[in-house]
Amino acid sequence: MSEMTLKEEWDRLDSETRQWLLANPGCVLVPRTVTARIKQESVRRIEVDDHGQMMLSREDLDFIREKGADADAGQGSVDFRFFDATQPRTPD
């Protein structure tokens, strides 16, 4: 059985796990709770340390950044809103 890469396993991961990875693109060491979810869905072997955490490879980190950039590009323009203030009226 070969070692897991995120690119190969991405579609098997649940949306919460994918969201966490995209929100933490610089995290080299994945917390054990996230690692456990990845291990549960993966069909490949995952190396973990003594604390149950997995270390991401350079390939994995590049893939996450690429996915994040793709997601940001698909968002279009961002509508910034201030929820603690009244929004300005648009002229009619």
PDB file of N, CA and C in Angstrom:
ATOM      1  N   MET A   1       0.854  -1.183   0.000  1.00  0.00           N
ATOM      2  CA  MET A   1       0.000   0.000   0.000  1.00  0.00           C
ATOM      3  C   MET A   1       0.896   1.241   0.000  1.00  0.00           C
ATOM      4  N   SER A   2       0.612   2.181  -0.870  1.00  0.00           N
ATOM      5  CA  SER A   2       1.446   3.377  -0.975  1.00  0.00           C
ATOM      6  C   SER A   2       1.008   4.451   0.021  1.00  0.00           C
ATOM      7  N   GLU A   3       1.910   5.414   0.206  1.00  0.00           N
ATOM      8  CA  GLU A   3       1.613   6.497   1.135  1.00  0.00           C
ATOM      9  C   GLU A   3       0.608   7.474   0.528  1.00  0.00           C
ATOM     10  N   MET A   4      -0.209   8.065   1.362  1.00  0.00           N
ATOM     11  CA  MET A   4      -1.278   8.949   0.958  1.00  0.00           C
ATOM     12  C   MET A   4      -0.755  10.330   0.555  1.00  0.00           C
ATOM     13  N   THR A   5      -1.364  10.909  -0.475  1.00  0.00           N
ATOM     14  CA  THR A   5      -1.188  12.325  -0.790  1.00  0.00           C
ATOM     15  C   THR A   5      -2.569  12.956  -0.794  1.00  0.00           C
ATOM     16  N   LEU A   6      -2.642  14.197  -0.385  1.00  0.00           N
ATOM     17  CA  LEU A   6      -3.945  14.873  -0.331  1.00  0.00           C
ATOM     18  C   LEU A   6      -4.592  14.980  -1.705  1.00  0.00           C
ATOM     19  N   LYS A   7      -3.784  15.150  -2.720  1.00  0.00           N
ATOM     20  CA  LYS A   7      -4.338  15.269  -4.073  1.00  0.00           C
ATOM     21  C   LYS A   7      -5.120  14.011  -4.458  1.00  0.00           C
ATOM     22  N   GLU A   8      -4.582  12.851  -4.117  1.00  0.00           N
ATOM     23  CA  GLU A   8      -5.250  11.589  -4.447  1.00  0.00           C
ATOM     24  C   GLU A   8      -6.480  11.331  -3.582  1.00  0.00           C
ATOM     25  N   GLU A   9      -6.461  11.833  -2.368  1.00  0.00           N
ATOM     26  CA  GLU A   9      -7.529  11.538  -1.418  1.00  0.00           C
ATOM     27  C   GLU A   9      -8.556  12.658  -1.262  1.00  0.00           C
ATOM     28  N   TRP A  10      -8.360  13.803  -1.899  1.00  0.00           N
ATOM     29  CA  TRP A  10      -9.162  15.001  -1.686  1.00  0.00           C
ATOM     30  C   TRP A  10     -10.665  14.742  -1.778  1.00  0.00           C
ATOM     31  N   ASP A  11     -11.073  14.040  -2.817  1.00  0.00           N
ATOM     32  CA  ASP A  11     -12.513  13.813  -3.027  1.00  0.00           C
ATOM     33  C   ASP A  11     -13.126  12.872  -1.995  1.00  0.00           C
ATOM     34  N   ARG A  12     -12.309  12.120  -1.292  1.00  0.00           N
ATOM     35  CA  ARG A  12     -12.816  11.217  -0.248  1.00  0.00           C
ATOM     36  C   ARG A  12     -12.999  11.933   1.090  1.00  0.00           C
ATOM     37  N   LEU A  13     -12.327  13.068   1.260  1.00  0.00           N
ATOM     38  CA  LEU A  13     -12.383  13.785   2.534  1.00  0.00           C
ATOM     39  C   LEU A  13     -13.727  14.473   2.708  1.00  0.00           C
ATOM     40  N   ASP A  14     -14.207  14.522   3.936  1.00  0.00           N
ATOM     41  CA  ASP A  14     -15.471  15.214   4.191  1.00  0.00           C
ATOM     42  C   ASP A  14     -15.249  16.729   4.077  1.00  0.00           C
ATOM     43  N   SER A  15     -16.309  17.460   3.877  1.00  0.00           N
ATOM     44  CA  SER A  15     -16.206  18.895   3.624  1.00  0.00           C
ATOM     45  C   SER A  15     -15.590  19.647   4.799  1.00  0.00           C
ATOM     46  N   GLU A  16     -15.846  19.218   6.024  1.00  0.00           N
ATOM     47  CA  GLU A  16     -15.278  19.878   7.195  1.00  0.00           C
ATOM     48  C   GLU A  16     -13.746  19.749   7.211  1.00  0.00           C
ATOM     49  N   THR A  17     -13.242  18.576   6.857  1.00  0.00           N
ATOM     50  CA  THR A  17     -11.796  18.349   6.806  1.00  0.00           C
ATOM     51  C   THR A  17     -11.171  19.184   5.695  1.00  0.00           C
ATOM     52  N   ARG A  18     -11.800  19.176   4.528  1.00  0.00           N
ATOM     53  CA  ARG A  18     -11.277  19.993   3.419  1.00  0.00           C
ATOM     54  C   ARG A  18     -11.275  21.465   3.795  1.00  0.00           C
ATOM     55  N   GLN A  19     -12.325  21.917   4.441  1.00  0.00           N
ATOM     56  CA  GLN A  19     -12.421  23.319   4.850  1.00  0.00           C
ATOM     57  C   GLN A  19     -11.312  23.672   5.839  1.00  0.00           C
ATOM     58  N   TRP A  20     -11.037  22.765   6.781  1.00  0.00           N
ATOM     59  CA  TRP A  20      -9.971  23.014   7.754  1.00  0.00           C
ATOM     60  C   TRP A  20      -8.621  23.126   7.046  1.00  0.00           C
ATOM     61  N   LEU A  21      -8.363  22.228   6.114  1.00  0.00           N
ATOM     62  CA  LEU A  21      -7.092  22.265   5.380  1.00  0.00           C
ATOM     63  C   LEU A  21      -6.953  23.551   4.575  1.00  0.00           C
ATOM     64  N   LEU A  22      -8.032  23.988   3.939  1.00  0.00           N
ATOM     65  CA  LEU A  22      -7.994  25.229   3.161  1.00  0.00           C
ATOM     66  C   LEU A  22      -7.825  26.452   4.057  1.00  0.00           C
ATOM     67  N   ALA A  23      -8.385  26.412   5.252  1.00  0.00           N
ATOM     68  CA  ALA A  23      -8.282  27.541   6.178  1.00  0.00           C
ATOM     69  C   ALA A  23      -6.924  27.610   6.868  1.00  0.00           C
ATOM     70  N   ASN A  24      -6.148  26.521   6.791  1.00  0.00           N
ATOM     71  CA  ASN A  24      -4.838  26.450   7.441  1.00  0.00           C
ATOM     72  C   ASN A  24      -3.769  25.999   6.442  1.00  0.00           C
ATOM     73  N   PRO A  25      -3.563  26.758   5.357  1.00  0.00           N
ATOM     74  CA  PRO A  25      -2.683  26.302   4.281  1.00  0.00           C
ATOM     75  C   PRO A  25      -1.200  26.214   4.652  1.00  0.00           C
ATOM     76  N   GLY A  26      -0.787  26.832   5.726  1.00  0.00           N
ATOM     77  CA  GLY A  26       0.615  26.791   6.121  1.00  0.00           C
ATOM     78  C   GLY A  26       0.901  25.788   7.215  1.00  0.00           C
ATOM     79  N   CYS A  27      -0.102  25.057   7.634  1.00  0.00           N
ATOM     80  CA  CYS A  27       0.061  24.106   8.734  1.00  0.00           C
ATOM     81  C   CYS A  27       0.753  22.845   8.216  1.00  0.00           C
ATOM     82  N   VAL A  28       1.959  22.594   8.702  1.00  0.00           N
ATOM     83  CA  VAL A  28       2.727  21.429   8.271  1.00  0.00           C
ATOM     84  C   VAL A  28       2.339  20.194   9.072  1.00  0.00           C
ATOM     85  N   LEU A  29       2.017  20.386  10.322  1.00  0.00           N
ATOM     86  CA  LEU A  29       1.656  19.293  11.211  1.00  0.00           C
ATOM     87  C   LEU A  29       0.146  19.348  11.471  1.00  0.00           C
ATOM     88  N   VAL A  30      -0.587  18.359  10.984  1.00  0.00           N
ATOM     89  CA  VAL A  30      -2.048  18.334  11.093  1.00  0.00           C
ATOM     90  C   VAL A  30      -2.447  17.784  12.463  1.00  0.00           C
ATOM     91  N   PRO A  31      -3.316  18.493  13.191  1.00  0.00           N
ATOM     92  CA  PRO A  31      -3.753  18.018  14.513  1.00  0.00           C
ATOM     93  C   PRO A  31      -4.349  16.615  14.436  1.00  0.00           C
ATOM     94  N   ARG A  32      -4.268  15.897  15.552  1.00  0.00           N
ATOM     95  CA  ARG A  32      -4.692  14.494  15.546  1.00  0.00           C
ATOM     96  C   ARG A  32      -6.175  14.316  15.262  1.00  0.00           C
ATOM     97  N   THR A  33      -7.021  15.264  15.635  1.00  0.00           N
ATOM     98  CA  THR A  33      -8.452  15.103  15.352  1.00  0.00           C
ATOM     99  C   THR A  33      -8.714  15.160  13.843  1.00  0.00           C
ATOM    100  N   VAL A  34      -8.013  16.064  13.157  1.00  0.00           N
ATOM    101  CA  VAL A  34      -8.154  16.171  11.698  1.00  0.00           C
ATOM    102  C   VAL A  34      -7.489  14.968  11.038  1.00  0.00           C
ATOM    103  N   THR A  35      -6.331  14.569  11.554  1.00  0.00           N
ATOM    104  CA  THR A  35      -5.635  13.392  11.027  1.00  0.00           C
ATOM    105  C   THR A  35      -6.512  12.147  11.134  1.00  0.00           C
ATOM    106  N   ALA A  36      -7.196  11.995  12.254  1.00  0.00           N
ATOM    107  CA  ALA A  36      -8.078  10.833  12.445  1.00  0.00           C
ATOM    108  C   ALA A  36      -9.177  10.805  11.396  1.00  0.00           C
ATOM    109  N   ARG A  37      -9.744  11.968  11.069  1.00  0.00           N
ATOM    110  CA  ARG A  37     -10.790  12.014  10.032  1.00  0.00           C
ATOM    111  C   ARG A  37     -10.208  11.668   8.667  1.00  0.00           C
ATOM    112  N   ILE A  38      -8.994  12.136   8.393  1.00  0.00           N
ATOM    113  CA  ILE A  38      -8.352  11.824   7.113  1.00  0.00           C
ATOM    114  C   ILE A  38      -8.062  10.328   7.036  1.00  0.00           C
ATOM    115  N   LYS A  39      -7.538   9.755   8.115  1.00  0.00           N
ATOM    116  CA  LYS A  39      -7.246   8.317   8.135  1.00  0.00           C
ATOM    117  C   LYS A  39      -8.506   7.490   7.929  1.00  0.00           C
ATOM    118  N   GLN A  40      -9.599   7.942   8.482  1.00  0.00           N
ATOM    119  CA  GLN A  40     -10.864   7.217   8.384  1.00  0.00           C
ATOM    120  C   GLN A  40     -11.322   7.118   6.929  1.00  0.00           C
ATOM    121  N   GLU A  41     -11.077   8.159   6.135  1.00  0.00           N
ATOM    122  CA  GLU A  41     -11.557   8.200   4.753  1.00  0.00           C
ATOM    123  C   GLU A  41     -10.535   7.695   3.737  1.00  0.00           C
ATOM    124  N   SER A  42      -9.266   7.671   4.108  1.00  0.00           N
ATOM    125  CA  SER A  42      -8.200   7.340   3.173  1.00  0.00           C
ATOM    126  C   SER A  42      -8.124   5.848   2.884  1.00  0.00           C
ATOM    127  N   VAL A  43      -7.766   5.516   1.650  1.00  0.00           N
ATOM    128  CA  VAL A  43      -7.536   4.121   1.285  1.00  0.00           C
ATOM    129  C   VAL A  43      -6.032   3.822   1.269  1.00  0.00           C
ATOM    130  N   ARG A  44      -5.226   4.824   1.552  1.00  0.00           N
ATOM    131  CA  ARG A  44      -3.769   4.657   1.555  1.00  0.00           C
ATOM    132  C   ARG A  44      -3.232   4.763   2.980  1.00  0.00           C
ATOM    133  N   ARG A  45      -1.994   4.344   3.136  1.00  0.00           N
ATOM    134  CA  ARG A  45      -1.323   4.393   4.431  1.00  0.00           C
ATOM    135  C   ARG A  45      -0.963   5.836   4.779  1.00  0.00           C
ATOM    136  N   ILE A  46      -1.190   6.205   6.045  1.00  0.00           N
ATOM    137  CA  ILE A  46      -0.865   7.550   6.521  1.00  0.00           C
ATOM    138  C   ILE A  46       0.123   7.415   7.673  1.00  0.00           C
ATOM    139  N   GLU A  47       1.253   8.090   7.521  1.00  0.00           N
ATOM    140  CA  GLU A  47       2.260   8.119   8.585  1.00  0.00           C
ATOM    141  C   GLU A  47       1.825   9.136   9.636  1.00  0.00           C
ATOM    142  N   VAL A  48       1.839   8.739  10.891  1.00  0.00           N
ATOM    143  CA  VAL A  48       1.528   9.654  11.990  1.00  0.00           C
ATOM    144  C   VAL A  48       2.660   9.591  13.012  1.00  0.00           C
ATOM    145  N   ASP A  49       2.808  10.673  13.774  1.00  0.00           N
ATOM    146  CA  ASP A  49       3.833  10.699  14.819  1.00  0.00           C
ATOM    147  C   ASP A  49       3.292  10.070  16.100  1.00  0.00           C
ATOM    148  N   ASP A  50       4.071  10.139  17.157  1.00  0.00           N
ATOM    149  CA  ASP A  50       3.669   9.537  18.438  1.00  0.00           C
ATOM    150  C   ASP A  50       2.420  10.171  19.033  1.00  0.00           C
ATOM    151  N   HIS A  51       2.069  11.364  18.560  1.00  0.00           N
ATOM    152  CA  HIS A  51       0.900  12.082  19.075  1.00  0.00           C
ATOM    153  C   HIS A  51      -0.321  11.927  18.173  1.00  0.00           C
ATOM    154  N   GLY A  52      -0.192  11.124  17.114  1.00  0.00           N
ATOM    155  CA  GLY A  52      -1.309  10.902  16.207  1.00  0.00           C
ATOM    156  C   GLY A  52      -1.490  11.986  15.170  1.00  0.00           C
ATOM    157  N   GLN A  53      -0.468  12.814  14.976  1.00  0.00           N
ATOM    158  CA  GLN A  53      -0.532  13.899  14.000  1.00  0.00           C
ATOM    159  C   GLN A  53       0.213  13.488  12.729  1.00  0.00           C
ATOM    160  N   MET A  54      -0.252  13.974  11.597  1.00  0.00           N
ATOM    161  CA  MET A  54       0.451  13.690  10.355  1.00  0.00           C
ATOM    162  C   MET A  54       1.164  14.939   9.865  1.00  0.00           C
ATOM    163  N   MET A  55       2.291  14.708   9.212  1.00  0.00           N
ATOM    164  CA  MET A  55       3.066  15.811   8.662  1.00  0.00           C
ATOM    165  C   MET A  55       2.772  15.882   7.164  1.00  0.00           C
ATOM    166  N   LEU A  56       2.468  17.091   6.684  1.00  0.00           N
ATOM    167  CA  LEU A  56       2.173  17.272   5.270  1.00  0.00           C
ATOM    168  C   LEU A  56       3.466  17.443   4.482  1.00  0.00           C
ATOM    169  N   SER A  57       3.486  16.877   3.301  1.00  0.00           N
ATOM    170  CA  SER A  57       4.638  16.997   2.418  1.00  0.00           C
ATOM    171  C   SER A  57       4.574  18.338   1.676  1.00  0.00           C
ATOM    172  N   ARG A  58       5.657  18.691   1.027  1.00  0.00           N
ATOM    173  CA  ARG A  58       5.684  19.908   0.203  1.00  0.00           C
ATOM    174  C   ARG A  58       4.609  19.796  -0.880  1.00  0.00           C
ATOM    175  N   GLU A  59       4.455  18.611  -1.451  1.00  0.00           N
ATOM    176  CA  GLU A  59       3.440  18.380  -2.484  1.00  0.00           C
ATOM    177  C   GLU A  59       2.035  18.639  -1.932  1.00  0.00           C
ATOM    178  N   ASP A  60       1.771  18.164  -0.706  1.00  0.00           N
ATOM    179  CA  ASP A  60       0.469  18.389  -0.073  1.00  0.00           C
ATOM    180  C   ASP A  60       0.224  19.873   0.170  1.00  0.00           C
ATOM    181  N   LEU A  61       1.232  20.578   0.684  1.00  0.00           N
ATOM    182  CA  LEU A  61       1.095  22.011   0.960  1.00  0.00           C
ATOM    183  C   LEU A  61       0.838  22.797  -0.313  1.00  0.00           C
ATOM    184  N   ASP A  62       1.568  22.457  -1.379  1.00  0.00           N
ATOM    185  CA  ASP A  62       1.353  23.130  -2.670  1.00  0.00           C
ATOM    186  C   ASP A  62      -0.059  22.865  -3.187  1.00  0.00           C
ATOM    187  N   PHE A  63      -0.526  21.633  -3.024  1.00  0.00           N
ATOM    188  CA  PHE A  63      -1.868  21.277  -3.471  1.00  0.00           C
ATOM    189  C   PHE A  63      -2.932  22.073  -2.713  1.00  0.00           C
ATOM    190  N   ILE A  64      -2.777  22.189  -1.395  1.00  0.00           N
ATOM    191  CA  ILE A  64      -3.738  22.942  -0.577  1.00  0.00           C
ATOM    192  C   ILE A  64      -3.763  24.403  -1.006  1.00  0.00           C
ATOM    193  N   ARG A  65      -2.599  24.998  -1.214  1.00  0.00           N
ATOM    194  CA  ARG A  65      -2.536  26.403  -1.651  1.00  0.00           C
ATOM    195  C   ARG A  65      -3.181  26.586  -3.015  1.00  0.00           C
ATOM    196  N   GLU A  66      -2.951  25.634  -3.902  1.00  0.00           N
ATOM    197  CA  GLU A  66      -3.561  25.687  -5.232  1.00  0.00           C
ATOM    198  C   GLU A  66      -5.082  25.592  -5.136  1.00  0.00           C
ATOM    199  N   LYS A  67      -5.571  24.679  -4.313  1.00  0.00           N
ATOM    200  CA  LYS A  67      -7.018  24.536  -4.116  1.00  0.00           C
ATOM    201  C   LYS A  67      -7.609  25.814  -3.526  1.00  0.00           C
ATOM    202  N   GLY A  68      -6.905  26.402  -2.566  1.00  0.00           N
ATOM    203  CA  GLY A  68      -7.362  27.643  -1.951  1.00  0.00           C
ATOM    204  C   GLY A  68      -7.419  28.779  -2.951  1.00  0.00           C
ATOM    205  N   ALA A  69      -6.415  28.863  -3.819  1.00  0.00           N
ATOM    206  CA  ALA A  69      -6.395  29.908  -4.840  1.00  0.00           C
ATOM    207  C   ALA A  69      -7.543  29.702  -5.830  1.00  0.00           C
ATOM    208  N   ASP A  70      -7.809  28.450  -6.184  1.00  0.00           N
ATOM    209  CA  ASP A  70      -8.924  28.148  -7.086  1.00  0.00           C
ATOM    210  C   ASP A  70     -10.255  28.542  -6.453  1.00  0.00           C
ATOM    211  N   ALA A  71     -10.398  28.253  -5.167  1.00  0.00           N
ATOM    212  CA  ALA A  71     -11.639  28.592  -4.462  1.00  0.00           C
ATOM    213  C   ALA A  71     -11.812  30.102  -4.381  1.00  0.00           C
ATOM    214  N   ASP A  72     -10.715  30.828  -4.112  1.00  0.00           N
ATOM    215  CA  ASP A  72     -10.781  32.286  -4.042  1.00  0.00           C
ATOM    216  C   ASP A  72     -11.127  32.886  -5.397  1.00  0.00           C
ATOM    217  N   ALA A  73     -10.578  32.319  -6.469  1.00  0.00           N
ATOM    218  CA  ALA A  73     -10.850  32.823  -7.813  1.00  0.00           C
ATOM    219  C   ALA A  73     -12.314  32.615  -8.181  1.00  0.00           C
ATOM    220  N   GLY A  74     -12.901  31.537  -7.706  1.00  0.00           N
ATOM    221  CA  GLY A  74     -14.305  31.244  -8.001  1.00  0.00           C
ATOM    222  C   GLY A  74     -15.276  32.100  -7.217  1.00  0.00           C
ATOM    223  N   GLN A  75     -14.793  32.771  -6.197  1.00  0.00           N
ATOM    224  CA  GLN A  75     -15.654  33.591  -5.355  1.00  0.00           C
ATOM    225  C   GLN A  75     -16.075  34.878  -6.050  1.00  0.00           C
ATOM    226  N   GLY A  76     -15.286  35.340  -7.013  1.00  0.00           N
ATOM    227  CA  GLY A  76     -15.602  36.617  -7.649  1.00  0.00           C
ATOM    228  C   GLY A  76     -15.283  37.754  -6.707  1.00  0.00           C
ATOM    229  N   SER A  77     -16.048  38.808  -6.765  1.00  0.00           N
ATOM    230  CA  SER A  77     -15.798  39.929  -5.861  1.00  0.00           C
ATOM    231  C   SER A  77     -16.361  39.606  -4.487  1.00  0.00           C
ATOM    232  N   VAL A  78     -15.662  40.071  -3.502  1.00  0.00           N
ATOM    233  CA  VAL A  78     -16.081  39.822  -2.125  1.00  0.00           C
ATOM    234  C   VAL A  78     -16.938  40.988  -1.662  1.00  0.00           C
ATOM    235  N   ASP A  79     -18.070  40.685  -1.068  1.00  0.00           N
ATOM    236  CA  ASP A  79     -18.966  41.700  -0.543  1.00  0.00           C
ATOM    237  C   ASP A  79     -18.689  41.852   0.944  1.00  0.00           C
ATOM    238  N   PHE A  80     -17.892  42.868   1.301  1.00  0.00           N
ATOM    239  CA  PHE A  80     -17.570  43.093   2.697  1.00  0.00           C
ATOM    240  C   PHE A  80     -18.752  43.742   3.388  1.00  0.00           C
ATOM    241  N   ARG A  81     -19.104  43.186   4.537  1.00  0.00           N
ATOM    242  CA  ARG A  81     -20.223  43.717   5.305  1.00  0.00           C
ATOM    243  C   ARG A  81     -19.784  43.900   6.742  1.00  0.00           C
ATOM    244  N   PHE A  82     -20.247  44.949   7.347  1.00  0.00           N
ATOM    245  CA  PHE A  82     -19.973  45.203   8.744  1.00  0.00           C
ATOM    246  C   PHE A  82     -21.256  44.906   9.508  1.00  0.00           C
ATOM    247  N   PHE A  83     -21.249  43.844  10.274  1.00  0.00           N
ATOM    248  CA  PHE A  83     -22.460  43.387  10.922  1.00  0.00           C
ATOM    249  C   PHE A  83     -22.801  44.157  12.183  1.00  0.00           C
ATOM    250  N   ASP A  84     -21.856  44.921  12.682  1.00  0.00           N
ATOM    251  CA  ASP A  84     -22.156  45.694  13.879  1.00  0.00           C
ATOM    252  C   ASP A  84     -22.495  47.146  13.562  1.00  0.00           C
ATOM    253  N   ALA A  85     -22.690  47.439  12.294  1.00  0.00           N
ATOM    254  CA  ALA A  85     -23.005  48.814  11.889  1.00  0.00           C
ATOM    255  C   ALA A  85     -24.146  48.785  10.871  1.00  0.00           C
ATOM    256  N   THR A  86     -24.817  49.884  10.736  1.00  0.00           N
ATOM    257  CA  THR A  86     -25.871  50.024   9.745  1.00  0.00           C
ATOM    258  C   THR A  86     -25.231  50.156   8.383  1.00  0.00           C
ATOM    259  N   GLN A  87     -25.764  49.425   7.415  1.00  0.00           N
ATOM    260  CA  GLN A  87     -25.239  49.491   6.069  1.00  0.00           C
ATOM    261  C   GLN A  87     -25.683  50.790   5.402  1.00  0.00           C
ATOM    262  N   PRO A  88     -24.811  51.412   4.595  1.00  0.00           N
ATOM    263  CA  PRO A  88     -25.202  52.632   3.902  1.00  0.00           C
ATOM    264  C   PRO A  88     -26.285  52.337   2.868  1.00  0.00           C
ATOM    265  N   ARG A  89     -27.149  53.300   2.672  1.00  0.00           N
ATOM    266  CA  ARG A  89     -28.213  53.132   1.677  1.00  0.00           C
ATOM    267  C   ARG A  89     -27.632  53.371   0.286  1.00  0.00           C
ATOM    268  N   THR A  90     -28.161  52.630  -0.668  1.00  0.00           N
ATOM    269  CA  THR A  90     -27.766  52.857  -2.046  1.00  0.00           C
ATOM    270  C   THR A  90     -28.746  53.833  -2.669  1.00  0.00           C
ATOM    271  N   PRO A  91     -28.241  54.759  -3.479  1.00  0.00           N
ATOM    272  CA  PRO A  91     -29.161  55.734  -4.100  1.00  0.00           C
ATOM    273  C   PRO A  91     -30.137  55.037  -5.033  1.00  0.00           C
ATOM    274  N   ASP A  92     -31.372  55.511  -5.036  1.00  0.00           N
ATOM    275  CA  ASP A  92     -32.424  54.934  -5.889  1.00  0.00           C
ATOM    276  C   ASP A  92     -32.333  55.408  -7.292  1.00  0.00           C
TER     277      ASP A  92
END
